Tab-separated table of C-alpha atoms in Angstrom:
chain	number	residue	atom	x	y	z
A	12	MET	CA	0.000	0.000	0.000
A	13	SER	CA	1.123	3.502	-0.664
A	14	SER	CA	2.627	4.724	2.577
A	15	LEU	CA	2.621	8.266	3.960
A	16	THR	CA	5.004	9.476	6.604
A	17	LEU	CA	3.415	10.528	9.885
A	18	PRO	CA	4.129	14.251	9.422
A	19	GLU	CA	2.429	14.169	6.017
A	20	GLN	CA	-0.584	12.415	7.489
A	21	LEU	CA	-0.808	15.050	10.207
A	22	ARG	CA	-0.571	17.825	7.644
A	23	SER	CA	-3.512	16.328	5.745
A	24	PRO	CA	-6.278	15.655	8.274
A	25	ALA	CA	-9.759	14.916	6.979
A	26	SER	CA	-12.869	16.306	8.597
A	27	SER	CA	-16.182	14.489	8.945
A	28	LEU	CA	-17.761	17.554	10.572
A	29	ARG	CA	-17.246	19.698	7.480
A	30	ALA	CA	-18.480	16.860	5.269
A	31	ALA	CA	-21.867	17.166	6.952
A	32	ASN	CA	-22.296	20.627	5.420
A	33	TYR	CA	-20.521	20.112	2.089
A	34	PRO	CA	-22.874	21.011	-0.810
A	35	GLY	CA	-24.380	18.083	-2.693
A	36	LEU	CA	-22.986	15.198	-0.649
A	37	ASP	CA	-26.460	14.163	0.455
A	38	ASP	CA	-28.313	14.693	-2.822
A	39	TRP	CA	-28.131	10.921	-3.446
A	40	ARG	CA	-30.678	10.365	-0.688
A	41	GLY	CA	-33.413	11.739	-2.932
A	42	LYS	CA	-32.573	9.420	-5.824
A	43	THR	CA	-33.237	5.772	-6.617
A	44	ILE	CA	-30.905	3.595	-4.517
A	45	GLY	CA	-30.431	0.149	-6.033
A	46	GLN	CA	-29.472	-2.814	-3.841
A	47	HIS	CA	-30.072	-0.798	-0.666
A	48	PRO	CA	-30.292	-2.675	2.667
A	49	GLN	CA	-33.499	-2.392	4.665
A	50	TRP	CA	-32.075	-1.211	7.951
A	51	ALA	CA	-33.063	2.437	8.306
A	52	GLN	CA	-35.714	1.530	10.906
A	53	HIS	CA	-33.341	-0.643	12.914
A	54	PRO	CA	-32.965	0.772	16.457
A	55	ASP	CA	-29.165	0.850	16.101
A	56	PHE	CA	-29.039	2.538	12.684
A	57	ALA	CA	-28.606	6.152	13.845
A	58	ARG	CA	-26.014	5.204	16.472
A	59	SER	CA	-24.012	3.147	13.938
A	60	ILE	CA	-23.945	5.991	11.423
A	61	GLU	CA	-22.982	8.497	14.122
A	62	GLU	CA	-20.027	6.344	15.148
A	63	LEU	CA	-18.882	5.904	11.540
A	64	ASN	CA	-19.053	9.672	11.120
A	65	THR	CA	-16.418	10.113	13.830
A	66	VAL	CA	-13.982	7.206	13.365
A	67	PRO	CA	-10.558	7.853	11.764
A	68	PRO	CA	-10.305	7.493	7.970
A	69	LEU	CA	-9.112	4.122	6.705
A	70	VAL	CA	-7.035	5.714	3.920
A	71	PHE	CA	-5.581	9.189	3.472
A	72	ALA	CA	-6.262	11.762	0.794
A	73	GLY	CA	-2.592	11.856	-0.193
A	74	GLU	CA	-2.636	8.112	-0.863
A	75	VAL	CA	-5.762	8.505	-2.984
A	76	ASP	CA	-4.073	11.239	-5.001
A	77	ARG	CA	-1.047	9.006	-5.538
A	78	LEU	CA	-3.247	6.227	-6.893
A	79	ARG	CA	-4.944	8.644	-9.286
A	80	ALA	CA	-1.488	9.608	-10.589
A	81	ARG	CA	-0.565	5.939	-11.031
A	82	LEU	CA	-3.789	5.251	-12.924
A	83	ALA	CA	-3.053	8.225	-15.171
A	84	GLU	CA	0.108	6.358	-16.175
A	85	VAL	CA	-2.038	3.316	-16.954
A	86	ALA	CA	-4.387	5.412	-19.078
A	87	SER	CA	-1.411	6.598	-21.127
A	88	GLY	CA	-0.139	3.039	-21.656
A	89	GLU	CA	2.868	3.394	-19.350
A	90	ALA	CA	1.747	0.936	-16.619
A	91	PHE	CA	-0.657	-1.958	-16.044
A	92	PHE	CA	-3.396	-2.210	-13.388
A	93	LEU	CA	-3.757	-5.470	-11.431
A	94	GLN	CA	-6.654	-5.906	-9.030
A	95	GLY	CA	-7.643	-9.111	-7.280
A	96	GLY	CA	-9.186	-10.550	-4.157
A	97	ASP	CA	-12.221	-12.244	-2.712
A	98	CYS	CA	-15.661	-12.155	-4.257
A	99	ALA	CA	-16.991	-11.236	-0.822
A	100	GLU	CA	-14.702	-10.977	2.182
A	101	THR	CA	-15.749	-12.535	5.466
A	102	PHE	CA	-15.031	-11.328	8.958
A	103	GLU	CA	-13.631	-14.693	10.022
A	104	GLY	CA	-11.453	-14.772	6.899
A	105	ALA	CA	-9.538	-11.649	7.960
A	106	THR	CA	-6.710	-13.678	9.478
A	107	ALA	CA	-2.990	-13.101	9.026
A	108	ASP	CA	-2.619	-16.316	7.008
A	109	LYS	CA	-5.540	-15.577	4.669
A	110	ILE	CA	-4.527	-11.949	4.100
A	111	SER	CA	-0.862	-12.790	3.542
A	112	GLY	CA	-1.878	-15.515	1.085
A	113	ARG	CA	-3.872	-13.074	-1.038
A	114	VAL	CA	-1.177	-10.407	-0.868
A	115	ARG	CA	1.522	-12.935	-1.725
A	116	THR	CA	-0.441	-14.186	-4.738
A	117	LEU	CA	-0.981	-10.637	-6.010
A	118	LEU	CA	2.717	-9.877	-5.546
A	119	GLN	CA	3.602	-13.000	-7.542
A	120	MET	CA	1.178	-12.018	-10.299
A	121	ALA	CA	2.635	-8.509	-10.355
A	122	VAL	CA	6.203	-9.834	-10.591
A	123	VAL	CA	5.201	-12.067	-13.501
A	124	LEU	CA	3.589	-9.109	-15.267
A	125	THR	CA	6.419	-6.675	-14.548
A	126	TYR	CA	9.177	-9.064	-15.570
A	127	GLY	CA	7.363	-10.579	-18.540
A	128	ALA	CA	6.042	-7.324	-19.999
A	129	SER	CA	8.772	-4.915	-18.783
A	130	MET	CA	6.086	-2.623	-17.425
A	131	PRO	CA	5.291	-1.158	-13.986
A	132	VAL	CA	2.247	-2.695	-12.306
A	133	VAL	CA	-0.223	-0.802	-10.124
A	134	LYS	CA	-1.244	-3.340	-7.464
A	135	MET	CA	-4.609	-3.268	-5.739
A	136	GLY	CA	-6.356	-5.720	-3.463
A	137	ARG	CA	-10.067	-6.299	-3.714
A	138	MET	CA	-9.725	-6.254	0.042
A	139	ALA	CA	-10.401	-4.369	3.294
A	140	GLY	CA	-13.976	-3.424	2.433
A	141	GLN	CA	-15.419	-5.981	-0.018
A	142	PHE	CA	-17.975	-7.172	2.523
A	143	SER	CA	-21.158	-6.568	0.519
A	144	LYS	CA	-22.537	-8.017	-2.698
A	145	PRO	CA	-25.383	-7.080	-5.063
A	146	ARG	CA	-27.959	-9.795	-5.577
A	147	SER	CA	-30.353	-10.509	-8.439
A	148	SER	CA	-33.194	-11.236	-6.009
A	149	ASN	CA	-34.091	-9.618	-2.708
A	150	GLU	CA	-35.284	-12.918	-1.283
A	151	GLU	CA	-34.269	-16.568	-1.187
A	152	THR	CA	-36.643	-19.516	-0.722
A	153	ARG	CA	-35.694	-22.912	0.686
A	154	ASP	CA	-38.166	-25.696	1.426
A	155	GLY	CA	-41.053	-23.249	1.394
A	156	VAL	CA	-39.335	-20.745	3.696
A	157	THR	CA	-38.553	-17.277	2.259
A	158	LEU	CA	-35.939	-15.002	3.819
A	159	PRO	CA	-33.891	-12.001	2.675
A	160	SER	CA	-30.973	-12.912	0.384
A	161	PHE	CA	-27.433	-12.939	1.751
A	162	ARG	CA	-25.863	-9.599	0.791
A	163	GLY	CA	-22.433	-9.953	2.333
A	164	GLU	CA	-21.392	-9.897	5.954
A	165	MET	CA	-21.572	-6.113	6.262
A	166	VAL	CA	-25.340	-6.436	5.737
A	167	ASN	CA	-26.469	-9.826	7.064
A	168	GLY	CA	-25.349	-13.369	7.798
A	169	PHE	CA	-25.003	-16.400	5.524
A	170	ASP	CA	-26.918	-18.818	7.772
A	171	PHE	CA	-30.486	-19.341	6.560
A	172	THR	CA	-32.331	-18.149	9.685
A	173	PRO	CA	-34.482	-15.066	10.298
A	174	GLU	CA	-32.002	-13.770	12.869
A	175	SER	CA	-28.991	-14.194	10.576
A	176	ARG	CA	-30.643	-12.736	7.488
A	177	GLU	CA	-31.829	-9.549	9.208
A	178	HIS	CA	-30.219	-6.399	7.777
A	179	ASP	CA	-28.162	-5.183	10.736
A	180	PRO	CA	-26.386	-1.766	10.652
A	181	ASN	CA	-24.071	-2.874	13.481
A	182	ARG	CA	-22.332	-4.992	10.851
A	183	MET	CA	-21.030	-1.809	9.215
A	184	LEU	CA	-19.047	-1.094	12.374
A	185	ARG	CA	-17.569	-4.575	12.394
A	186	GLY	CA	-16.775	-4.147	8.700
A	187	TYR	CA	-14.957	-0.892	9.429
A	188	HIS	CA	-12.839	-2.389	12.212
A	189	THR	CA	-12.084	-5.536	10.200
A	190	SER	CA	-11.027	-3.361	7.265
A	191	ALA	CA	-8.769	-1.324	9.563
A	192	SER	CA	-6.983	-4.433	10.842
A	193	THR	CA	-6.674	-5.794	7.297
A	194	LEU	CA	-5.158	-2.547	6.020
A	195	ASN	CA	-2.776	-2.452	8.955
A	196	LEU	CA	-1.506	-5.926	8.112
A	197	ILE	CA	-1.210	-5.121	4.406
A	198	ARG	CA	0.872	-2.045	5.234
A	199	ALA	CA	3.146	-4.176	7.395
A	200	PHE	CA	3.552	-6.790	4.653
A	201	THR	CA	4.237	-4.364	1.814
A	202	GLN	CA	6.429	-1.922	3.735
A	203	GLY	CA	8.150	-4.239	6.222
A	204	GLY	CA	10.158	-6.570	3.996
A	205	PHE	CA	7.547	-9.143	2.940
A	206	ALA	CA	7.434	-7.583	-0.546
A	207	ASP	CA	11.225	-7.488	-0.975
A	208	LEU	CA	12.024	-8.765	-4.482
A	209	ARG	CA	14.817	-10.845	-3.013
A	210	ARG	CA	12.054	-13.000	-1.504
A	211	VAL	CA	10.511	-14.061	-4.822
A	212	HIS	CA	11.453	-17.692	-4.153
A	213	GLN	CA	9.922	-17.667	-0.682
A	214	TRP	CA	6.580	-16.447	-2.037
A	215	ASN	CA	6.297	-19.803	-3.823
A	216	MET	CA	7.164	-22.011	-0.854
A	217	GLY	CA	4.530	-24.391	0.455
A	218	PHE	CA	2.804	-25.064	-2.859
A	219	ALA	CA	2.886	-28.392	-4.647
A	220	ALA	CA	4.774	-28.724	-7.924
A	221	ASN	CA	2.736	-27.997	-11.063
A	222	PRO	CA	3.269	-26.242	-14.407
A	223	ALA	CA	2.479	-22.711	-13.191
A	224	TYR	CA	4.757	-22.955	-10.164
A	225	SER	CA	7.588	-24.487	-12.163
A	226	ARG	CA	7.390	-21.629	-14.627
A	227	TYR	CA	7.344	-19.142	-11.773
A	228	GLU	CA	10.447	-20.715	-10.215
A	229	THR	CA	12.313	-20.391	-13.511
A	230	MET	CA	11.422	-16.713	-13.676
A	231	ALA	CA	12.323	-16.228	-9.995
A	232	ARG	CA	15.803	-17.599	-10.627
A	233	GLU	CA	16.273	-15.115	-13.467
A	234	ILE	CA	15.157	-12.259	-11.201
A	235	ASP	CA	17.491	-13.489	-8.482
A	236	HIS	CA	20.435	-13.397	-10.884
A	237	ALA	CA	19.471	-9.886	-11.994
A	238	VAL	CA	19.205	-8.661	-8.379
A	239	LYS	CA	22.616	-10.128	-7.507
A	240	PHE	CA	24.109	-8.430	-10.551
A	241	MET	CA	22.633	-5.107	-9.439
A	242	ALA	CA	24.033	-5.621	-5.944
A	243	ALA	CA	27.482	-6.302	-7.374
A	244	CYS	CA	27.221	-3.033	-9.293
A	245	GLY	CA	26.327	-1.126	-6.136
A	246	ALA	CA	22.721	-0.431	-7.137
A	247	ASP	CA	20.313	1.019	-4.561
A	248	PHE	CA	17.759	-1.548	-3.366
A	249	ASP	CA	15.212	0.827	-1.824
A	250	ALA	CA	12.791	0.373	-4.721
A	251	LEU	CA	13.039	-3.412	-4.383
A	252	ARG	CA	12.390	-3.656	-0.640
A	253	THR	CA	8.879	-2.208	-0.493
A	254	THR	CA	5.971	-1.748	-2.849
A	255	GLU	CA	2.872	0.406	-3.275
A	256	PHE	CA	-0.298	-1.554	-2.637
A	257	PHE	CA	-3.747	0.009	-2.776
A	258	ALA	CA	-7.184	-1.186	-1.660
A	259	GLY	CA	-10.532	-0.978	-3.432
A	260	HIS	CA	-14.072	-2.307	-3.191
A	261	GLU	CA	-17.513	-1.891	-4.703
A	262	ALA	CA	-19.187	1.164	-3.172
A	263	LEU	CA	-22.503	-0.624	-2.758
A	264	LEU	CA	-23.529	0.522	0.739
A	265	LEU	CA	-23.987	4.258	0.386
A	266	ASP	CA	-24.788	4.695	4.078
A	267	TYR	CA	-21.307	3.381	4.851
A	268	GLU	CA	-19.522	5.324	2.091
A	269	ARG	CA	-21.205	8.609	2.992
A	270	ALA	CA	-20.424	8.169	6.693
A	271	LEU	CA	-16.736	7.684	5.834
A	272	THR	CA	-16.563	10.694	3.520
A	273	ARG	CA	-14.140	13.337	4.810
A	274	ILE	CA	-13.108	16.827	3.648
A	275	ASP	CA	-9.376	17.108	2.981
A	276	SER	CA	-7.856	20.131	4.706
A	277	ARG	CA	-5.370	20.709	1.850
A	278	THR	CA	-7.965	21.094	-0.870
A	279	ASP	CA	-11.342	21.408	0.918
A	280	LEU	CA	-12.591	18.596	-1.336
A	281	PRO	CA	-14.464	15.425	-0.305
A	282	TYR	CA	-12.718	12.046	-0.311
A	283	GLY	CA	-14.144	8.617	0.317
A	284	THR	CA	-11.840	7.294	3.020
A	285	SER	CA	-13.104	3.701	3.136
A	286	ALA	CA	-10.699	2.770	0.291
A	287	HIS	CA	-8.373	4.302	-2.276
A	288	PHE	CA	-10.494	3.117	-5.212
A	289	LEU	CA	-14.282	2.733	-5.330
A	290	TRP	CA	-16.300	1.194	-8.113
A	291	ILE	CA	-19.937	1.149	-9.168
A	292	GLY	CA	-21.416	-2.197	-10.165
A	293	GLU	CA	-23.296	-3.151	-13.289
A	294	ARG	CA	-26.561	-3.244	-11.298
A	295	THR	CA	-26.189	0.231	-9.769
A	296	ARG	CA	-24.712	2.425	-12.514
A	297	GLU	CA	-27.958	4.223	-13.421
A	298	LEU	CA	-27.074	7.746	-14.537
A	299	ASP	CA	-29.809	9.274	-12.391
A	300	GLY	CA	-29.224	6.853	-9.524
A	301	ALA	CA	-27.795	7.400	-6.070
A	302	HIS	CA	-24.496	5.566	-6.590
A	303	VAL	CA	-23.398	7.623	-9.580
A	304	ASP	CA	-24.475	10.815	-7.824
A	305	LEU	CA	-22.475	10.276	-4.615
A	306	LEU	CA	-19.322	8.927	-6.249
A	307	SER	CA	-19.324	11.729	-8.814
A	308	ARG	CA	-18.681	14.113	-5.916
A	309	LEU	CA	-15.696	12.265	-4.397
A	310	ARG	CA	-12.070	12.807	-5.412
A	311	ASN	CA	-11.223	9.098	-5.459
A	312	PRO	CA	-10.450	7.278	-8.682
A	313	ILE	CA	-13.768	5.699	-9.675
A	314	GLY	CA	-14.445	2.462	-11.533
A	315	VAL	CA	-17.616	1.381	-13.338
A	316	LYS	CA	-18.498	-2.182	-14.326
A	317	LEU	CA	-19.806	-2.463	-17.893
A	318	GLY	CA	-21.790	-5.536	-18.922
A	319	PRO	CA	-22.699	-6.789	-22.415
A	320	GLY	CA	-25.714	-4.491	-22.629
A	321	THR	CA	-23.555	-1.356	-22.461
A	322	THR	CA	-23.714	0.978	-25.454
A	323	GLY	CA	-21.241	3.620	-26.542
A	324	GLU	CA	-23.784	6.254	-25.509
A	325	ASP	CA	-23.972	4.705	-22.020
A	326	ALA	CA	-20.202	4.978	-21.672
A	327	LEU	CA	-20.127	8.603	-22.804
A	328	ARG	CA	-22.871	9.597	-20.372
A	329	LEU	CA	-21.000	7.908	-17.541
A	330	ILE	CA	-17.873	9.842	-18.520
A	331	ASP	CA	-19.819	13.093	-18.471
A	332	ALA	CA	-21.260	12.276	-15.048
A	333	LEU	CA	-18.136	10.929	-13.348
A	334	ASP	CA	-15.253	12.550	-15.243
A	335	PRO	CA	-16.530	15.759	-16.851
A	336	GLU	CA	-13.037	17.321	-16.780
A	337	ARG	CA	-11.500	14.281	-18.518
A	338	GLU	CA	-8.920	14.005	-15.757
A	339	PRO	CA	-6.312	11.259	-16.407
A	340	GLY	CA	-6.628	8.447	-13.860
A	341	ARG	CA	-10.044	9.533	-12.621
A	342	LEU	CA	-12.237	6.959	-14.397
A	343	THR	CA	-11.760	3.244	-15.013
A	344	PHE	CA	-14.116	1.138	-17.124
A	345	ILE	CA	-14.138	-2.506	-15.983
A	346	THR	CA	-15.690	-4.602	-18.735
A	347	ARG	CA	-17.452	-7.828	-17.748
A	348	MET	CA	-19.083	-9.033	-20.949
A	349	GLY	CA	-18.435	-12.782	-21.035
A	350	ALA	CA	-16.243	-14.780	-23.388
A	351	LYS	CA	-19.084	-15.150	-25.909
A	352	ASN	CA	-19.757	-11.405	-26.078
A	353	ILE	CA	-16.423	-9.624	-25.615
A	354	ARG	CA	-15.366	-9.507	-29.285
A	355	GLU	CA	-18.759	-8.256	-30.450
A	356	LYS	CA	-19.927	-5.985	-27.625
A	357	LEU	CA	-16.731	-4.219	-26.583
A	358	PRO	CA	-15.571	-2.622	-29.898
A	359	PRO	CA	-18.480	-0.168	-30.346
A	360	VAL	CA	-18.071	1.028	-26.751
A	361	ILE	CA	-14.340	1.675	-27.188
A	362	LYS	CA	-14.882	3.358	-30.565
A	363	ALA	CA	-17.451	5.766	-29.119
A	364	VAL	CA	-15.094	6.713	-26.302
A	365	GLN	CA	-12.168	7.137	-28.686
A	366	GLU	CA	-14.183	9.383	-31.000
A	367	ALA	CA	-15.130	11.554	-28.024
A	368	GLY	CA	-11.454	12.001	-27.122
A	369	ALA	CA	-11.799	10.498	-23.653
A	370	ARG	CA	-9.085	8.261	-22.159
A	371	PRO	CA	-10.382	6.133	-19.313
A	372	VAL	CA	-8.456	3.152	-18.018
A	373	TRP	CA	-9.760	-0.024	-19.662
A	374	VAL	CA	-9.778	-3.118	-17.449
A	375	THR	CA	-11.132	-6.611	-18.065
A	376	ASP	CA	-13.121	-8.526	-15.481
A	377	PRO	CA	-13.171	-12.016	-17.034
A	378	MET	CA	-14.984	-13.542	-14.062
A	379	HIS	CA	-18.508	-12.160	-13.717
A	380	GLY	CA	-19.635	-12.679	-17.296
A	381	ASN	CA	-18.694	-16.363	-17.228
A	382	THR	CA	-20.491	-17.693	-14.164
A	383	VAL	CA	-22.525	-20.871	-14.624
A	384	SER	CA	-24.619	-22.991	-12.264
A	385	LEU	CA	-24.142	-26.756	-12.228
A	386	PRO	CA	-26.929	-29.334	-11.683
A	387	SER	CA	-25.264	-30.057	-8.340
A	388	GLY	CA	-26.117	-26.529	-7.221
A	389	TYR	CA	-22.566	-25.146	-7.287
A	390	LYS	CA	-21.809	-21.873	-9.060
A	391	THR	CA	-18.579	-22.083	-11.026
A	392	ARG	CA	-16.573	-20.660	-13.895
A	393	ASN	CA	-14.704	-22.548	-16.574
A	394	PHE	CA	-11.079	-21.488	-16.616
A	395	ASP	CA	-11.045	-21.730	-20.417
A	396	ASP	CA	-13.862	-19.148	-20.584
A	397	VAL	CA	-11.952	-16.814	-18.267
A	398	VAL	CA	-8.865	-17.161	-20.471
A	399	ASP	CA	-10.888	-16.601	-23.632
A	400	GLU	CA	-12.386	-13.362	-22.342
A	401	VAL	CA	-8.910	-12.097	-21.441
A	402	ARG	CA	-7.698	-13.054	-24.913
A	403	GLY	CA	-10.681	-11.332	-26.542
A	404	PHE	CA	-10.089	-8.180	-24.482
A	405	PHE	CA	-6.526	-7.904	-25.771
A	406	GLU	CA	-7.548	-8.728	-29.337
A	407	VAL	CA	-10.163	-5.965	-29.412
A	408	HIS	CA	-7.805	-3.340	-28.011
A	409	ARG	CA	-5.046	-4.325	-30.418
A	410	GLU	CA	-7.413	-3.995	-33.374
A	411	LEU	CA	-8.641	-0.561	-32.238
A	412	GLY	CA	-5.257	0.806	-31.202
A	413	SER	CA	-6.302	1.364	-27.584
A	414	PHE	CA	-4.440	0.204	-24.488
A	415	PRO	CA	-5.685	-2.822	-22.501
A	416	GLY	CA	-4.908	-1.304	-19.127
A	417	GLY	CA	-5.648	-3.943	-16.530
A	418	ILE	CA	-7.269	-7.079	-15.192
A	419	HIS	CA	-9.716	-7.466	-12.310
A	420	VAL	CA	-10.110	-10.989	-10.938
A	421	GLU	CA	-11.758	-12.772	-8.049
A	422	MET	CA	-8.990	-14.895	-6.589
A	423	THR	CA	-7.542	-16.307	-3.409
A	424	GLY	CA	-4.137	-17.401	-2.224
A	425	ASP	CA	-5.562	-20.735	-1.102
A	426	ASP	CA	-5.737	-24.079	-2.902
A	427	VAL	CA	-9.499	-23.997	-3.345
A	428	ALA	CA	-11.526	-25.814	-5.989
A	429	GLU	CA	-14.143	-23.386	-7.303
A	430	CYS	CA	-13.318	-22.720	-10.986
A	431	LEU	CA	-13.139	-25.714	-13.325
A	432	GLY	CA	-10.013	-26.427	-15.392
A	433	GLY	CA	-6.498	-25.023	-15.538
A	434	SER	CA	-3.172	-26.667	-16.330
A	435	ASP	CA	-3.562	-28.815	-13.216
A	436	PRO	CA	-7.301	-29.278	-13.776
A	437	VAL	CA	-9.839	-28.653	-11.032
A	438	ALA	CA	-12.725	-31.107	-11.359
A	439	GLU	CA	-16.247	-30.821	-9.974
A	440	SER	CA	-15.526	-33.837	-7.773
A	441	SER	CA	-13.161	-31.602	-5.762
A	442	PHE	CA	-15.885	-29.104	-4.874
A	443	ALA	CA	-17.218	-31.108	-1.928
A	444	GLU	CA	-13.963	-30.684	0.007
A	445	ARG	CA	-12.398	-27.491	-1.382
A	446	TYR	CA	-15.271	-25.171	-2.370
A	447	GLU	CA	-15.090	-22.398	0.248
A	448	THR	CA	-16.590	-19.184	-1.163
A	449	LEU	CA	-19.853	-17.857	0.287
A	450	CYS	CA	-20.755	-16.142	-2.962
A	451	ASP	CA	-19.029	-16.386	-6.371
A	452	PRO	CA	-16.249	-18.834	-7.361
A	453	ARG	CA	-12.625	-17.637	-7.301
A	454	LEU	CA	-9.424	-18.573	-9.074
A	455	ASN	CA	-7.075	-20.492	-6.816
A	456	HIS	CA	-3.400	-19.630	-6.395
A	457	MET	CA	-2.197	-21.682	-9.362
A	458	GLN	CA	-4.933	-20.482	-11.733
A	459	SER	CA	-4.132	-16.887	-10.755
A	460	LEU	CA	-0.497	-17.383	-11.735
A	461	GLU	CA	-1.541	-18.930	-15.033
A	462	ILE	CA	-3.624	-15.856	-15.837
A	463	ALA	CA	-0.670	-13.607	-14.970
A	464	PHE	CA	1.649	-15.443	-17.363
A	465	LEU	CA	-0.984	-15.257	-20.101
A	466	VAL	CA	-1.457	-11.497	-19.643
A	467	ALA	CA	2.301	-10.921	-19.548
A	468	GLU	CA	2.603	-12.613	-22.950
A	469	TYR	CA	-0.180	-10.481	-24.413
A	470	LEU	CA	1.350	-7.291	-23.036
A	471	SER	CA	4.765	-8.247	-24.381
A	472	ASN	CA	3.274	-8.830	-27.818
A	473	GLN	CA	1.311	-5.589	-27.587
A	474	ASN	CA	4.516	-3.656	-27.016
């Protein structure tokens, strides 16, 4: 994670009191709010919001500004954006081992991309705030019993009971504190030696031999030789010892995001301090909706998910709403169109944006458009479909002369079995013992590395 020195943090305090009176920050309340929890009448709602209004920010405005500058480099084709993490984080999953596993996997993917494509990588975890999920239905029925759908642990519980499925605003407080501890650990990992490039071999320890790991070990040896050569030449290792690592999540719960909005004393502008990067989902990107309205007023870099139904006109209107000044690094379009649609649906959107002279960051999400349900009841994704959407994303951008700026994946550092296929194939028979997600299926550690090698090859060819 980008790290600020203490004096800089103290010079840049953020105020929640001034946010209460900042013009326009509460206009979203009068608009349509998709996917909104039903907890306003809960007896603890007002107290929970009041506490969130006064807690310290989770990220600092200076860090947010640094990310926007990094994403501007991506928009100009000078860097690549890597984002990955859980579909939906869990409170119990915020352990040192689980967090370090995800961070380690992202660091490995970033090393593969940097070394293979000779390009800087902006690293971001889908972490420290991804505790809520949009759902296609407000309710779920089992054996004749209907209860509210599970919307992530910041809203309600996974257990199918009336008590668990109640929308509880107290969960926002637990989400805040869990995010704070997660961010604290990430900072320690990325600034305290865990991310040192001289540890590239150690990041791979503990995993069984397979094609992806063997390929990684070969690359790690080459990096090791290069680092030793630099040391012999007296090169400075400061840039190799630590790394910038940012955090982002879907800004689904507007009560939470608004309560954590602060006014930066340097600029007198509002920042969302729940994460460096916030994105709007495919289900909540209505131009006249509450999510677009609130996020349009924050200084954070903003992402928008674009599904196969997106038109060029949709994209241009979103640019006008969220990035009217055409500021480099401000807006990221995350396309999630599915392997069957990417080559047909993406080109007209890119062309419309190009003709308008806008330069958002283009990122592929090859996960959400390729989800299938099996007769057994499991939700899964075929690894071949994920790969094909990535391939199609690069093909389209190469044909149109635009830059394929990043990849956004749901992944874990664990050896789970949730997505079918890969070079060491995951079979459905493994789901009974190794299917762990509470929501959507994720790439395991090996499949994540495979994707990284694939993208590195495409980027190398693109250059």
